[in-house]
Amino acid sequence: MSNYSIQSQKLSKLFGRRLIFKDINFLLEEKALFGISGPNGSGKSTLVKIIAGLVASSDGKIIHKNSAGEIIPEKLHNHIGFVSPYIVLYEEFSAWENLKIFAKIRGISLNEERVNNYLVRFLLDERKHDLVKTYSSGMKQRLKFIFALMHSPEVLLFDEPTSNLDEEGKTVVYDIIEEEGKIRIVIIASNEAKDLELCDEVLLLEKFKG
Amino acid sequence: MIAKSYALFKKDFCSELRTRYAINSLAMFIIVAISVILFSIGNETITESLTGGLFWVVIFFTAMSGLARAFVSEEERGTSLTLQLIASPSTVFTGKLLFNVILVFCMNLIIAILYSALFERFVVQNFPLFMLTFVLGNIGLAVSSTIIAAIIAKAGAKGTLYPVLSFPILLPLILTCVQLTLFSFDGTSFEEAKFELAIVVGYDVIMLTASYMLFDFIWKD
């Protein structure tokens, strides 16, 4: 048991005068498959970024806690794995170099066995020493999953997890989501019905427009 | 934190070797700027004070042409978010600062060598004072350029904004370094130059402290 929890308290976000969402409250504990849904522009990505500590909320707050207590924003990145179409990996390096660099900057040693398993699973094993700039968008999306999973974070945030993926890639992603949802908190922001079917609970953002 | 920052520095160093994002522009700028000065002087012999002034002018504009890359390249390639997901703000700033300090030292060393070879009035009488000015000036230049690069990286007109925003911040440093360089040409002692040295040390300390305190707010949206 990780004893990890995420609590949203009266979370609101405004861009200028435009209200994106208002008064979002939820509590996720230990393991959960939590969905965030809503039409384009409803703030799905913004909410996920706020949960990850990448964007500040306009009002309210997100509290990340583990058995040691509340996690300070400076340390939050060690507890989070994030996949989204707007994350870009270093194209001048190979997939393997990228993952090695990320491990070193995080201050952890690269678990080669774990990473190699993911590379095989995501069908990137044979291309792991090729530069990322030679990858297709689908391959880059698969690599982002390894980037998110490599340090065994307590929280996984997947923003449009199946974008750019073929059917084979989607199947691997759905398997991963189901497996991870049994042991940690997984948050999925998507409009795809199939992505949201995996979730135990879905937050509909259009209900939080005020 | 040092090991993580060093890993980030190594990433930037390897990335620079592969992309040549900053090195090429810096090298080209140094060659062009010094060539323009030499052509405009012609056969005239310029004074020591003008030589010292032009030395720091070239350093300032060369820094403006390449040092912004620390953050601008991450922003332009869209990798800022990735960096935010793997490192704390202080790790990012230290790593980027380390890269810029080394880049500034290499760049300014080349400028100093070219100046001493091409300008006959670039004769240093008090070499330890010149070296101390060079080291302290480079540190101040690297710190200020790094934090300004972080500020302008998220702006639209990065190219124009960088020198405009840097000029008032770097002016006290450049003016004091010009004065100290002239002292080193004259052979002025450390005792007589201690006021100017204290200004440069104070500038470096203030900029470094302010940068670490402000970087959290600049780095996150």
mmCIF file with all atom_site columns, C-alpha atoms in Angstrom, chain A residues 111-123 125 146:
data_model
loop_
_atom_site.group_PDB
_atom_site.id
_atom_site.type_symbol
_atom_site.label_atom_id
_atom_site.label_alt_id
_atom_site.label_comp_id
_atom_site.label_asym_id
_atom_site.label_entity_id
_atom_site.label_seq_id
_atom_site.pdbx_PDB_ins_code
_atom_site.Cartn_x
_atom_site.Cartn_y
_atom_site.Cartn_z
_atom_site.occupancy
_atom_site.B_iso_or_equiv
_atom_site.pdbx_formal_charge
_atom_site.auth_seq_id
_atom_site.auth_comp_id
_atom_site.auth_asym_id
_atom_site.auth_atom_id
_atom_site.pdbx_PDB_model_num
ATOM 1  C CA . ASN A 1 111 ? 16.410 0.183  -13.794 1.00 0.00 ? 111 ASN A CA 1
ATOM 2  C CA . GLU A 1 112 ? 17.559 -1.370 -17.064 1.00 0.00 ? 112 GLU A CA 1
ATOM 3  C CA . GLU A 1 113 ? 15.522 -4.550 -16.676 1.00 0.00 ? 113 GLU A CA 1
ATOM 4  C CA . ARG A 1 114 ? 12.309 -2.622 -16.056 1.00 0.00 ? 114 ARG A CA 1
ATOM 5  C CA . VAL A 1 115 ? 12.986 -0.171 -18.910 1.00 0.00 ? 115 VAL A CA 1
ATOM 6  C CA . ASN A 1 116 ? 13.915 -2.967 -21.319 1.00 0.00 ? 116 ASN A CA 1
ATOM 7  C CA . ASN A 1 117 ? 10.688 -4.779 -20.465 1.00 0.00 ? 117 ASN A CA 1
ATOM 8  C CA . TYR A 1 118 ? 8.698  -1.676 -21.308 1.00 0.00 ? 118 TYR A CA 1
ATOM 9  C CA . LEU A 1 119 ? 10.687 -1.171 -24.522 1.00 0.00 ? 119 LEU A CA 1
ATOM 10 C CA . VAL A 1 120 ? 9.792  -4.714 -25.590 1.00 0.00 ? 120 VAL A CA 1
ATOM 11 C CA . ARG A 1 121 ? 6.175  -4.250 -24.547 1.00 0.00 ? 121 ARG A CA 1
ATOM 12 C CA . PHE A 1 122 ? 5.819  -1.005 -26.470 1.00 0.00 ? 122 PHE A CA 1
ATOM 13 C CA . LEU A 1 123 ? 7.613  -2.526 -29.497 1.00 0.00 ? 123 LEU A CA 1
ATOM 14 C CA . ASP A 1 125 ? 13.226 -2.471 -28.376 1.00 0.00 ? 125 ASP A CA 1
ATOM 15 C CA . ILE A 1 146 ? 8.082  4.494  -20.720 1.00 0.00 ? 146 ILE A CA 1
#
